[in-house]
Coordinates of C-alpha atoms and ligand atoms in Angstrom, one line a residue:
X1 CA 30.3 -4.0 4.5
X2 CA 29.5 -5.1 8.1
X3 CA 26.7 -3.5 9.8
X4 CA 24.9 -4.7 13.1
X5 CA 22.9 -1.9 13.3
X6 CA 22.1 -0.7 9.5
X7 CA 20.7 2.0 8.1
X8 CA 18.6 1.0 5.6
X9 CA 15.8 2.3 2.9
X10 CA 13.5 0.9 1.5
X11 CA 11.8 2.8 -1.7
X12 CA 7.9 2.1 -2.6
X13 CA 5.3 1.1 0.4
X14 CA 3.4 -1.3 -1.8
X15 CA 3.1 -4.7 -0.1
X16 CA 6.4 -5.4 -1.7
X17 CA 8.1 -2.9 -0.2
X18 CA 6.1 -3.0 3.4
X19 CA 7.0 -6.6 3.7
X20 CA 10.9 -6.1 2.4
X21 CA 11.0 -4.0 5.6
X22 CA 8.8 -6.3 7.8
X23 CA 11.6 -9.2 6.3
X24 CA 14.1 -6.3 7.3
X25 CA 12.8 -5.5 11.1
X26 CA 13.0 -9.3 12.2
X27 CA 16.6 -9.8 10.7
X28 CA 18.3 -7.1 12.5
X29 CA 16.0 -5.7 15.4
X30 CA 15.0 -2.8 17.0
X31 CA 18.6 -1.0 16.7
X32 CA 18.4 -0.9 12.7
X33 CA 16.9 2.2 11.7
X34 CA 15.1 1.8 8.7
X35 CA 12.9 4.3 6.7
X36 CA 10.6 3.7 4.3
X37 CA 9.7 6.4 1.5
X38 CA 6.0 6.6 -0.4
X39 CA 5.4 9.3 -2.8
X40 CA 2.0 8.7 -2.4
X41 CA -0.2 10.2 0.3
X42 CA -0.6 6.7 1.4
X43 CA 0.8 3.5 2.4
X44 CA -0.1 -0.1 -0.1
X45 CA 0.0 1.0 -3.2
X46 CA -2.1 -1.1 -5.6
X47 CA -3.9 -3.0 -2.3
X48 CA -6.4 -0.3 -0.8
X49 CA -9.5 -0.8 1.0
X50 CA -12.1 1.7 1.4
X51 CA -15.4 1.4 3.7
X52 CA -18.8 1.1 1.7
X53 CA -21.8 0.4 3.3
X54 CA -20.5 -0.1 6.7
X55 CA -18.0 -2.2 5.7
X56 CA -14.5 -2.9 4.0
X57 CA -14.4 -2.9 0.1
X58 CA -11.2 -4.1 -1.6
X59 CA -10.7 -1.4 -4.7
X60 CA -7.3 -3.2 -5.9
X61 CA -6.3 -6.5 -5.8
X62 CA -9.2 -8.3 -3.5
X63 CA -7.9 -12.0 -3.8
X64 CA -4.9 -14.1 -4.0
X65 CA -3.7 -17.5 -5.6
X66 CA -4.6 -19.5 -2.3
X67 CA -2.4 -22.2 -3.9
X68 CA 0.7 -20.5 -3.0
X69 CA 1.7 -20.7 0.4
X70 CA 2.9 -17.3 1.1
X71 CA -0.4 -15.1 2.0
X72 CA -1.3 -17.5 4.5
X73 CA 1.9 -17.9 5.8
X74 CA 2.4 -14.6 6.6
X75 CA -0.6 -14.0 8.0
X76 CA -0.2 -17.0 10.2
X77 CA 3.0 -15.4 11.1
X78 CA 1.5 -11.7 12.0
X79 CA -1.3 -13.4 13.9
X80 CA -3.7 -12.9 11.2
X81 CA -5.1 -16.6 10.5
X82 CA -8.2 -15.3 11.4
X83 CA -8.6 -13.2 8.9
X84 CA -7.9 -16.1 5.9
X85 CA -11.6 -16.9 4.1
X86 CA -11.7 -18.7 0.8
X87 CA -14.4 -18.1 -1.8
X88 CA -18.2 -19.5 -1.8
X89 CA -17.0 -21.9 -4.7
X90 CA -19.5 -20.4 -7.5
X91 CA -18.1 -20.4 -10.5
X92 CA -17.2 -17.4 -13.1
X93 CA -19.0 -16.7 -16.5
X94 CA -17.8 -15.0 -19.8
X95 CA -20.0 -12.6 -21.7
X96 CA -20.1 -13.4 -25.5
X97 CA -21.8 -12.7 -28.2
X98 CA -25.0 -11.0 -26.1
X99 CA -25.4 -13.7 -23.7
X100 CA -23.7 -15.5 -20.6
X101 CA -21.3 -19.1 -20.9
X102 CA -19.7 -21.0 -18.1
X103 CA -15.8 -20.2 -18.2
X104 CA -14.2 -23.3 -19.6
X105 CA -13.1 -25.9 -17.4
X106 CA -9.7 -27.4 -18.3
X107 CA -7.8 -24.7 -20.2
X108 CA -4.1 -23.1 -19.5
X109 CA -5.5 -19.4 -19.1
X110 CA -8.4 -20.4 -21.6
X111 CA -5.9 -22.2 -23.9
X112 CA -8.2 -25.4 -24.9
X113 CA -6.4 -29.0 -24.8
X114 CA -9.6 -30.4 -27.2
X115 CA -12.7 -28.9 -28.4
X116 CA -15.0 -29.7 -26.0
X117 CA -13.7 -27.5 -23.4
X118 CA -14.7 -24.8 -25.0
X119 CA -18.1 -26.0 -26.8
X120 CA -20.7 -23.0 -26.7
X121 CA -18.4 -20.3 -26.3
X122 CA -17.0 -20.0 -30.0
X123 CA -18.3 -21.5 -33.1
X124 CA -18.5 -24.4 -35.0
X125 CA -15.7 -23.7 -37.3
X126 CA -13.4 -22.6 -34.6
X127 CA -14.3 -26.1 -32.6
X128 CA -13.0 -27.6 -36.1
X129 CA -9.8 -25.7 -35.9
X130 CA -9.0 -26.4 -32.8
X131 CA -10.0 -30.6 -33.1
X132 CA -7.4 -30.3 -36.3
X133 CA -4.8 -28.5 -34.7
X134 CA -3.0 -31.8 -33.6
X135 CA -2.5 -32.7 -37.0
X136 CA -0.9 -29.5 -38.2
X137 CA 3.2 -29.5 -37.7
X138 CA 4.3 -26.5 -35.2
X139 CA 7.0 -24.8 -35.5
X140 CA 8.3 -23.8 -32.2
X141 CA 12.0 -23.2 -31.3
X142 CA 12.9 -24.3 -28.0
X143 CA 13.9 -20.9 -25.8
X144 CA 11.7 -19.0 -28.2
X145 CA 8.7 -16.9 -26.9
X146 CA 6.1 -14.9 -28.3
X147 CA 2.7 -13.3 -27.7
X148 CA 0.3 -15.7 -26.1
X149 CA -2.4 -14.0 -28.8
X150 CA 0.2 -15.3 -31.5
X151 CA 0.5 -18.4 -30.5
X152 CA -3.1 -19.4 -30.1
X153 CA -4.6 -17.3 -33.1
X154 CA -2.1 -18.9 -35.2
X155 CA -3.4 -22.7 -33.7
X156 CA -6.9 -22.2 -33.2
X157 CA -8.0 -18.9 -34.6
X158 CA -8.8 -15.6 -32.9
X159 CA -12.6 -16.5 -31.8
X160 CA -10.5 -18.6 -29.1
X161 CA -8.1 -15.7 -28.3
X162 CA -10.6 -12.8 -28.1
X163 CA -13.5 -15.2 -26.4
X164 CA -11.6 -17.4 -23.7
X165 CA -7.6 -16.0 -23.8
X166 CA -8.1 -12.2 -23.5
X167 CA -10.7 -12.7 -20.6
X168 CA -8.5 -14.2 -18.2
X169 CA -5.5 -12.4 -19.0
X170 CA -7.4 -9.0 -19.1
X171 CA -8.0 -9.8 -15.3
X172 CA -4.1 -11.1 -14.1
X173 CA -2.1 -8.1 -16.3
X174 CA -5.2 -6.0 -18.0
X175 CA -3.4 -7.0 -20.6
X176 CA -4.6 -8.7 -23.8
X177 CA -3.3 -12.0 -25.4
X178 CA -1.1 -9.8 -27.7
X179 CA 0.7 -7.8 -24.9
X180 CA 1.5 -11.3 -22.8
X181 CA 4.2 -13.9 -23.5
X182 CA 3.9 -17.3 -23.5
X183 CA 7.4 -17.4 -21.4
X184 CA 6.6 -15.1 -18.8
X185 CA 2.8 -15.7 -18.1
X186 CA 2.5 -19.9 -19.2
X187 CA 6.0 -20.7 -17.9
X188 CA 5.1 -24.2 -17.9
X189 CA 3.3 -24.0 -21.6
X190 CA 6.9 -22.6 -22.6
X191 CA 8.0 -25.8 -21.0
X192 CA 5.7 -27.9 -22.4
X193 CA 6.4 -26.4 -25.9
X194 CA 10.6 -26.4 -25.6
X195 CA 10.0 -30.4 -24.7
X196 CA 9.1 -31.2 -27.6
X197 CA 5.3 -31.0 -27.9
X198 CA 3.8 -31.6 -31.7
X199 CA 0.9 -29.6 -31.1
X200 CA -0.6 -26.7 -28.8
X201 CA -3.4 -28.6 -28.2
X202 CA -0.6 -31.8 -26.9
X203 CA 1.1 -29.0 -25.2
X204 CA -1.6 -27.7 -23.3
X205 CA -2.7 -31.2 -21.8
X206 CA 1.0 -31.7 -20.5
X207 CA 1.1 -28.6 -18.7
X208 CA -2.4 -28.9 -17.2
X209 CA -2.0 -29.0 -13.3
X210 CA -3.6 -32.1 -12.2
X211 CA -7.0 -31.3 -10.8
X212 CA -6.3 -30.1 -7.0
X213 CA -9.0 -30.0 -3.8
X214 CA -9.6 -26.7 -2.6
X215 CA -10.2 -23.2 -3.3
X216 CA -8.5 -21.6 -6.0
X217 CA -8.7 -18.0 -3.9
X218 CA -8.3 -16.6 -0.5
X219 CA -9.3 -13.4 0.8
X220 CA -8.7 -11.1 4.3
X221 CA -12.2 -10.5 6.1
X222 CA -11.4 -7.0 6.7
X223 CA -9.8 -6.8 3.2
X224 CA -6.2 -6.0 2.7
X225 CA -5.9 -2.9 4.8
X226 CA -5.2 -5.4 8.2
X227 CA -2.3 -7.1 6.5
X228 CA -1.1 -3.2 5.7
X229 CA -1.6 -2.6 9.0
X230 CA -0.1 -5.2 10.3
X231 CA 3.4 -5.5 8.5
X232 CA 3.5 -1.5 8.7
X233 CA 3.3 -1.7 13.0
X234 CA 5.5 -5.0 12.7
X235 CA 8.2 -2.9 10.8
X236 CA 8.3 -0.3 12.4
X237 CA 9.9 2.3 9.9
X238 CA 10.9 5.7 10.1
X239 CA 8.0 7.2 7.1
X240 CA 9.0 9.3 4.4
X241 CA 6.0 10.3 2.5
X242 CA 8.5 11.5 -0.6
X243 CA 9.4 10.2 -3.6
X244 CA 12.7 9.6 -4.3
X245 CA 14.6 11.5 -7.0
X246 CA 18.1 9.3 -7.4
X247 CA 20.0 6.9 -6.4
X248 CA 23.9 7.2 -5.9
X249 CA 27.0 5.9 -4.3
X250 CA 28.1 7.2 -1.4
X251 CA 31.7 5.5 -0.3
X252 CA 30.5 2.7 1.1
X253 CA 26.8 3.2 0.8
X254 CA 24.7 5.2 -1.2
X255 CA 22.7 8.2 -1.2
X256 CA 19.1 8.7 -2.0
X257 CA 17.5 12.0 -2.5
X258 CA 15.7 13.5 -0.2
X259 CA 16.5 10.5 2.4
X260 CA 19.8 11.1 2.4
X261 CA 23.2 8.2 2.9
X262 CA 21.6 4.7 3.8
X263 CA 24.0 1.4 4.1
X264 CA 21.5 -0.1 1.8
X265 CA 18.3 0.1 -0.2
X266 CA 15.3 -2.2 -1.7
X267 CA 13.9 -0.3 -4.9
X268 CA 10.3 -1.6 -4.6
X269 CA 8.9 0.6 -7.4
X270 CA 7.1 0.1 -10.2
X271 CA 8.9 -0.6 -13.6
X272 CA 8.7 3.2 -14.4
X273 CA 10.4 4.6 -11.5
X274 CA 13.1 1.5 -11.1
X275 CA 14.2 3.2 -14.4
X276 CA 14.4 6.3 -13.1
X277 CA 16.2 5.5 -9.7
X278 CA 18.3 3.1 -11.7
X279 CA 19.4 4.9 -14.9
X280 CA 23.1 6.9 -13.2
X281 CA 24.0 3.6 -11.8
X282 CA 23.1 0.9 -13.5
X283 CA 22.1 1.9 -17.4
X284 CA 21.5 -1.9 -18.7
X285 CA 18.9 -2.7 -16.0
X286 CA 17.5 1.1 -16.6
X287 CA 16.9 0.2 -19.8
X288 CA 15.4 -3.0 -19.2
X289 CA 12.6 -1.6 -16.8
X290 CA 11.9 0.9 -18.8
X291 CA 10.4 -1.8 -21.9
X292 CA 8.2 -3.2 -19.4
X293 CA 4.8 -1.3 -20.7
X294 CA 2.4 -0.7 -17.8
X295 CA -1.5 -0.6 -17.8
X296 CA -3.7 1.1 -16.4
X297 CA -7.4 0.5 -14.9
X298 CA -9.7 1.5 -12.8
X299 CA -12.3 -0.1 -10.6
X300 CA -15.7 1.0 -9.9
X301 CA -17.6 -0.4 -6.4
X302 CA -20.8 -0.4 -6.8
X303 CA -23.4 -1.2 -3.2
X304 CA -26.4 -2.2 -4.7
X305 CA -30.3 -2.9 -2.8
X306 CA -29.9 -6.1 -1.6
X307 CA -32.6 -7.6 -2.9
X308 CA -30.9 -7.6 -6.8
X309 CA -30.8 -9.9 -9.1
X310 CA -27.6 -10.7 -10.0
X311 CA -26.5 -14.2 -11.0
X312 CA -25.4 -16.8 -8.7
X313 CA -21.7 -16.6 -9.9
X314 CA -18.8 -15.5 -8.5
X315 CA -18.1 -13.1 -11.4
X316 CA -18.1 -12.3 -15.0
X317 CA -15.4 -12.0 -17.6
X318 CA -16.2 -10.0 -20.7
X319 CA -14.4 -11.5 -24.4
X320 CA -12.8 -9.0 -26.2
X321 CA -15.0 -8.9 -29.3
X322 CA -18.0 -8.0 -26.8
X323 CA -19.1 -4.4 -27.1
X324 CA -18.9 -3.2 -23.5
X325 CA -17.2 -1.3 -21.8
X326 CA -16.5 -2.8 -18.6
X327 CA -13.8 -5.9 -18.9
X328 CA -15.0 -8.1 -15.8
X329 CA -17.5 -7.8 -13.2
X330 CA -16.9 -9.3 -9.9
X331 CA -20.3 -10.5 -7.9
X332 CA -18.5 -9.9 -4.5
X333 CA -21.5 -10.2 -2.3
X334 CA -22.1 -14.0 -4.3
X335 CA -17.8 -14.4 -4.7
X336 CA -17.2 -14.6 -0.6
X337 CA -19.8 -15.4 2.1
X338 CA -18.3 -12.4 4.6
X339 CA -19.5 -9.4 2.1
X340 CA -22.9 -11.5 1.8
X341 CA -23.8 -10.4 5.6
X342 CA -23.6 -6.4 4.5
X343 CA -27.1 -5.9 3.8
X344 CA -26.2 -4.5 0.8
X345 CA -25.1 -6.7 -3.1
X346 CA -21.6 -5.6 -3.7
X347 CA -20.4 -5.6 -6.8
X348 CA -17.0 -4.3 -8.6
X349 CA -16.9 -3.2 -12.0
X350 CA -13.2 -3.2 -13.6
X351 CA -12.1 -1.3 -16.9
X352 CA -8.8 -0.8 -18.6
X353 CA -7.0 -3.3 -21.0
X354 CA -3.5 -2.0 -22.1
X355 CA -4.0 0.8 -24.4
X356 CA -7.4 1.4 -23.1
X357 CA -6.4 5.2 -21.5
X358 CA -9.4 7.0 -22.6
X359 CA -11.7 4.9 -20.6
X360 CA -9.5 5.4 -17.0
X361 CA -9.6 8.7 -17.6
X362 CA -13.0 9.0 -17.6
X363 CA -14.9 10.9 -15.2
X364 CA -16.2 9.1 -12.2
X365 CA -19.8 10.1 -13.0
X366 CA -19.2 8.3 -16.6
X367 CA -17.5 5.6 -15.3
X368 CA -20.1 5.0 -13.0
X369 CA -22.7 5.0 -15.3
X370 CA -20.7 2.8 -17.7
X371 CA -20.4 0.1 -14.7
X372 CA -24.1 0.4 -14.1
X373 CA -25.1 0.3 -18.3
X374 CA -23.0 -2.5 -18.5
X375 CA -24.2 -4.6 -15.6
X376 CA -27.7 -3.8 -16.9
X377 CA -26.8 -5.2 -20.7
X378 CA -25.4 -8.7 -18.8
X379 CA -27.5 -9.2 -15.4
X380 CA -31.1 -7.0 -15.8
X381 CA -29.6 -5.1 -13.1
X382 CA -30.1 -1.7 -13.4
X383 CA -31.1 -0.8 -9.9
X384 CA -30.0 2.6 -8.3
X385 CA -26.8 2.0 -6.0
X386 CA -26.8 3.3 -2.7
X387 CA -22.9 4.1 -2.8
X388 CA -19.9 4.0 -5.0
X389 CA -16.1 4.3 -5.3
X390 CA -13.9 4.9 -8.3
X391 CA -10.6 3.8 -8.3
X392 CA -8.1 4.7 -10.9
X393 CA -4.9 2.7 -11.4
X394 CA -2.9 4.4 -13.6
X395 CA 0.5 2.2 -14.5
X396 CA -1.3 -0.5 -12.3
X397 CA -0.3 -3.8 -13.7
X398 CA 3.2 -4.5 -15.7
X399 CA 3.0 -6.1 -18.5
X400 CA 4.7 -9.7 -19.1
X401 CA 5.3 -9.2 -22.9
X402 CA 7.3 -11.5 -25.0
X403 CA 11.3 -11.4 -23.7
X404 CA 10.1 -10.6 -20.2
X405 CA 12.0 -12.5 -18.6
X406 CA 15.4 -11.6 -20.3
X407 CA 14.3 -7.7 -19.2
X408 CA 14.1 -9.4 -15.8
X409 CA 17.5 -10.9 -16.2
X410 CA 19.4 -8.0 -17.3
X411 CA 17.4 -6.2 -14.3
X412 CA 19.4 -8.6 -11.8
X413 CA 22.2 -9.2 -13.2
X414 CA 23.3 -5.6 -13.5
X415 CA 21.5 -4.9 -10.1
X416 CA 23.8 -7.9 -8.6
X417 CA 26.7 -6.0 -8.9
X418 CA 25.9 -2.8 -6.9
X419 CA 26.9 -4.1 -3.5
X420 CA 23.8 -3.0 -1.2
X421 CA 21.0 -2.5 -3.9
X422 CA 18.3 -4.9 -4.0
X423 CA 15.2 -4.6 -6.4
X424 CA 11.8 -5.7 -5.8
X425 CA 8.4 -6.0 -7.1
X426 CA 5.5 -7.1 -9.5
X427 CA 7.3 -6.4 -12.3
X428 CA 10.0 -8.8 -11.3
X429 CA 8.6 -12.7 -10.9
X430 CA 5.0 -12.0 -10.8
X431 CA 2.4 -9.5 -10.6
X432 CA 0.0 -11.4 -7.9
X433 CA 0.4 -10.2 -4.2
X434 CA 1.9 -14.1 -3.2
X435 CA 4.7 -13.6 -5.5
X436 CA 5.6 -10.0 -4.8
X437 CA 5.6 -11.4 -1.1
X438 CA 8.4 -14.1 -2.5
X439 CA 10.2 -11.4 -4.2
X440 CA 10.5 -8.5 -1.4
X441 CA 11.8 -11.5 1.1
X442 CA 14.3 -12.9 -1.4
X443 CA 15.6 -9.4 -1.6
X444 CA 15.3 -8.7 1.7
X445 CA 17.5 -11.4 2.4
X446 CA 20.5 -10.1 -0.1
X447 CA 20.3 -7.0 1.2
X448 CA 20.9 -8.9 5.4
X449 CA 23.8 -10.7 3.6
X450 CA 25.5 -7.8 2.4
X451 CA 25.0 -5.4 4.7
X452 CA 25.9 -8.0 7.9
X453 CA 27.3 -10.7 5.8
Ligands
LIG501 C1 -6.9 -3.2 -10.1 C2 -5.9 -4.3 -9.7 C3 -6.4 -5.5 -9.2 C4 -5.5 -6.5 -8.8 N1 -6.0 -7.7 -8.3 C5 -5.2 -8.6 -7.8 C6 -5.7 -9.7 -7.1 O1 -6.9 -9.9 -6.9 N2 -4.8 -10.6 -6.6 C7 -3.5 -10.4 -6.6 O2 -2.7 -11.3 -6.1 N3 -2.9 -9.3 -7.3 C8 -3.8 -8.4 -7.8 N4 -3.3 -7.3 -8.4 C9 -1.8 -7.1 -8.5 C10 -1.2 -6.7 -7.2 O3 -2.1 -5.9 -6.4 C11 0.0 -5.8 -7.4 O4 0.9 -6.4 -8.4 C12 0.8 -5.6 -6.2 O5 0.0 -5.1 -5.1 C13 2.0 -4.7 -6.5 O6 2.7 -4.4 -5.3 P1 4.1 -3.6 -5.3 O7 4.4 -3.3 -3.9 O8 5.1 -4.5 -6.0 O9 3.9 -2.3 -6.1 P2 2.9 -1.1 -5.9 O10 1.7 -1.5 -5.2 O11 2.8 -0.5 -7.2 O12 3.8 -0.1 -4.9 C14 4.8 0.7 -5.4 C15 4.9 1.9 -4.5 O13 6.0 2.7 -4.9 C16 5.7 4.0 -4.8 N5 6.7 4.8 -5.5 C17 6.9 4.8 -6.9 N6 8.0 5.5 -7.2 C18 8.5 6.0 -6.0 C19 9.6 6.8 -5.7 N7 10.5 7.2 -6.6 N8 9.8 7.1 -4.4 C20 9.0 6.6 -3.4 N9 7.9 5.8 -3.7 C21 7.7 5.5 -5.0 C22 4.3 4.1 -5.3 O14 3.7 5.3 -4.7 C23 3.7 2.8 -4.7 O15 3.0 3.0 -3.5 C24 -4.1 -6.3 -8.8 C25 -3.6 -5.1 -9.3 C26 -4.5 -4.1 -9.7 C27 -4.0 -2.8 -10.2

């Protein structure tokens, strides 16, 4: 198929699928018609910014990896440098056992390499577990995954998994150690492991990343709404605010309901709907997305008086055999500088592990109270705020279980074949915003070749 001028959909206007057609707009220029199609009332998906007290409040993501080049890249690219800020440097806490601990320093998502990393925040007989562990032969077989809880209960007991594990990778997925595989989420663990390592302790200091300079985290001053913005007026698309209903061929394109025949398309959907939109033409990969579970969570902004109390951290993470409710706090006004000039402490409450339904279903009046009892129980803070937001994310996070990847795999490999199809996405290599970025350009790219190859 050779098209100068295509016309081209893309399907989901998440930042994966705003920045597939952004990728699309500078490849082929004004003359390509391109529409892009949100069921939603709105346009970014699981990145939405709301204003609270005079200001812009992140109530999705609100950060990303700033060790991966591609948020700043693109921003330097849409004349957004600017807008780049990087974290006070305090650090996080976890909330165990009724009081507050330092998140351990060198851990592989709170995976120990010794003891000592994690002294304080579990026991004394787990801290004898895991100084044994070395010595205890592991059976791993190379290519093999399984659940990250497996893994490290099996090694060094479930005080580890529920105290320093689940925290971490209750924030990245909402997922718990026993929804996440090793392969998917510690790809360099799995490395570590299929090498040959005797131990999970040995494997663990092998895959450590060497200590780097520099913040972990970068942020958008006005919050992610101005990249939205931005790659929304830079691709200028023709908006559909419909959800699409199927997906087939039509001679040499295909035809999507209610868009109608496209040269090409970027599915940029959740796992869910990929099924959905995939299952007439391409069964396997159907399939595939339709075993990736999603979770759902919601986040609650709180504005508090100024004058609170809350810790000097940048946030806290709650261990999984902790009775609240909440999973994680973060201490925005204390995280980044910029939200420290609003005159008000912000602060943003998250809830929802997989399975945990009930609790993002909640009313907003309970789960506003269950932010504030639970920031009360682990700061003293129990001042009245002066506004809130509740934010639901149902199916908001996919979930890396074990054989991820090979879901992925049979997701492309079928996808390959349908000449003009591209998928995209955080369920595909990553659930952070840098890596969706990766993703929606790689397939923006396929999508160029074929349709202009
Ligand atoms: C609460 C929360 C906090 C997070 N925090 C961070 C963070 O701090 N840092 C970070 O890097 N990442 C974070 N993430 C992850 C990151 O935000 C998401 O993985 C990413 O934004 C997903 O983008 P996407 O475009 O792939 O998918 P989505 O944002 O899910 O967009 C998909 C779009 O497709 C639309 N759609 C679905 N079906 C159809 C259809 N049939 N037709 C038309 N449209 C359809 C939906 O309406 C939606 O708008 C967080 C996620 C959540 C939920």
């Amino acid at each position: 198929m050779t098209a100068t001028s295509p016309n081209l959909l893309v399907v989901g206007g998440g930042v994966s699928g705003l920045v597939a057609a952004y990728r699309l707009r500078k490849r082929f220029g004004a003359a390509a018609r391109i529409t892009l199609a949100d069921g939603a009332a709105r346009l970014g998906g699981k990145l939405r910014t709301v204003t609270m007290a005079g200001g812009p409040v992140d109530v999705g993501a609100e950060a990303f990896i700033a060790r991966r080049p591609e948020v700043p890249a693109l921003l330097d690219e849409l004349g957004l440098s600017d807008q780049l800020v990087y974290p006070a440097g305090l650090h996080p806490l976890i909330w165990s056992e009724n009081s507050l601990h330092p998140l351990p320093q060198n851990t592989l998502m709170g995976i120990p390499a010794d003891a000592d990393s994690l002294r304080g925040l579990v026991d004394e007989r787990a801290l004898e577990q895991i100084a044994g562990e070395r010595a205890l032969p592991l059976d791993w077989t190379p290519g093999s995954d399984m659940s990250v809880g497996a893994l490290v209960g099996e090694r060094f007991g479930a005080q580890v998994v529920r105290r320093s594990v689940d925290p971490l990778l209750g924030g990245v997925y909402s997922g718990l150690a026993d929804t996440i595989g090793v392969r998917a989420a510690i790809p360099t663990l799995a490395e570590a492991l299929d090498r040959g390592a005797t131990s999970l302790s040995a494997a663990v200091a092998d895959a450590l990343p060497a200590p780097t300079a520099g913040p972990v985290f970068g942020t958008l001053r006005g919050g992610y709404e101005v990249l939205l913005e931005a790659l929304s007026a830079a691709a200028s698309v023709e908006f559909v605010p419909e959800h699409i209903r199927s997906l087939r061929r039509d001679g040499e394109g295909w035809r999507a309901d209610p868009v109608g025949r496209v040269d090409g398309v970027i599915l940029a959907v959740p796992a869910t709907q990929l099924s959905g939109l995939l299952v007439d033409i391409a069964p396997k990969a159907a399939a595939a997305a339709e075993r990736i579970p999603l979770a759902s969570s919601a986040v609650v902004a709180l504005a508090l008086p100024i004058d609170v109390n809350v810790p000097p951290n940048s946030g806290i993470l709650v261990a999984t055999d902790a009775t609240l409710e909440a999973k994680a706090f973060t201490l925005s006004s204390r995280k980044w500088a910029h939200l420290a000039e609003r005159g008000v402490t912000l602060v943003r409450a998250s809830f929802g592990r997989f399975g945990d339904a009930g609790i993002v279903d909640a009313t907003d009046e309970d789960l506003v109270a269950a932010a504030r009892r639970d920031l009360a129980i682990v700061t003293g803070v129990s001042d009245m705020p002066v506004a809130t937001h509740v934010q639901r994310w149902h199916g908001g996070l996919p979930q890396y279980g074990p054989g991820h990847l090979d879901r992925v795999a049979a997701i492309e490999e079928e996808v390959a074949g349908l000449d003009g199809v591209e998928v995209a996405g955080a369920l595909l290599h990553g659930v952070g915003v840098p890596a969706c970025i990766a993703a929606a350009t790689t397939a923006a790219a396929r999508l160029s070749g074929r349709v202009a190859p």
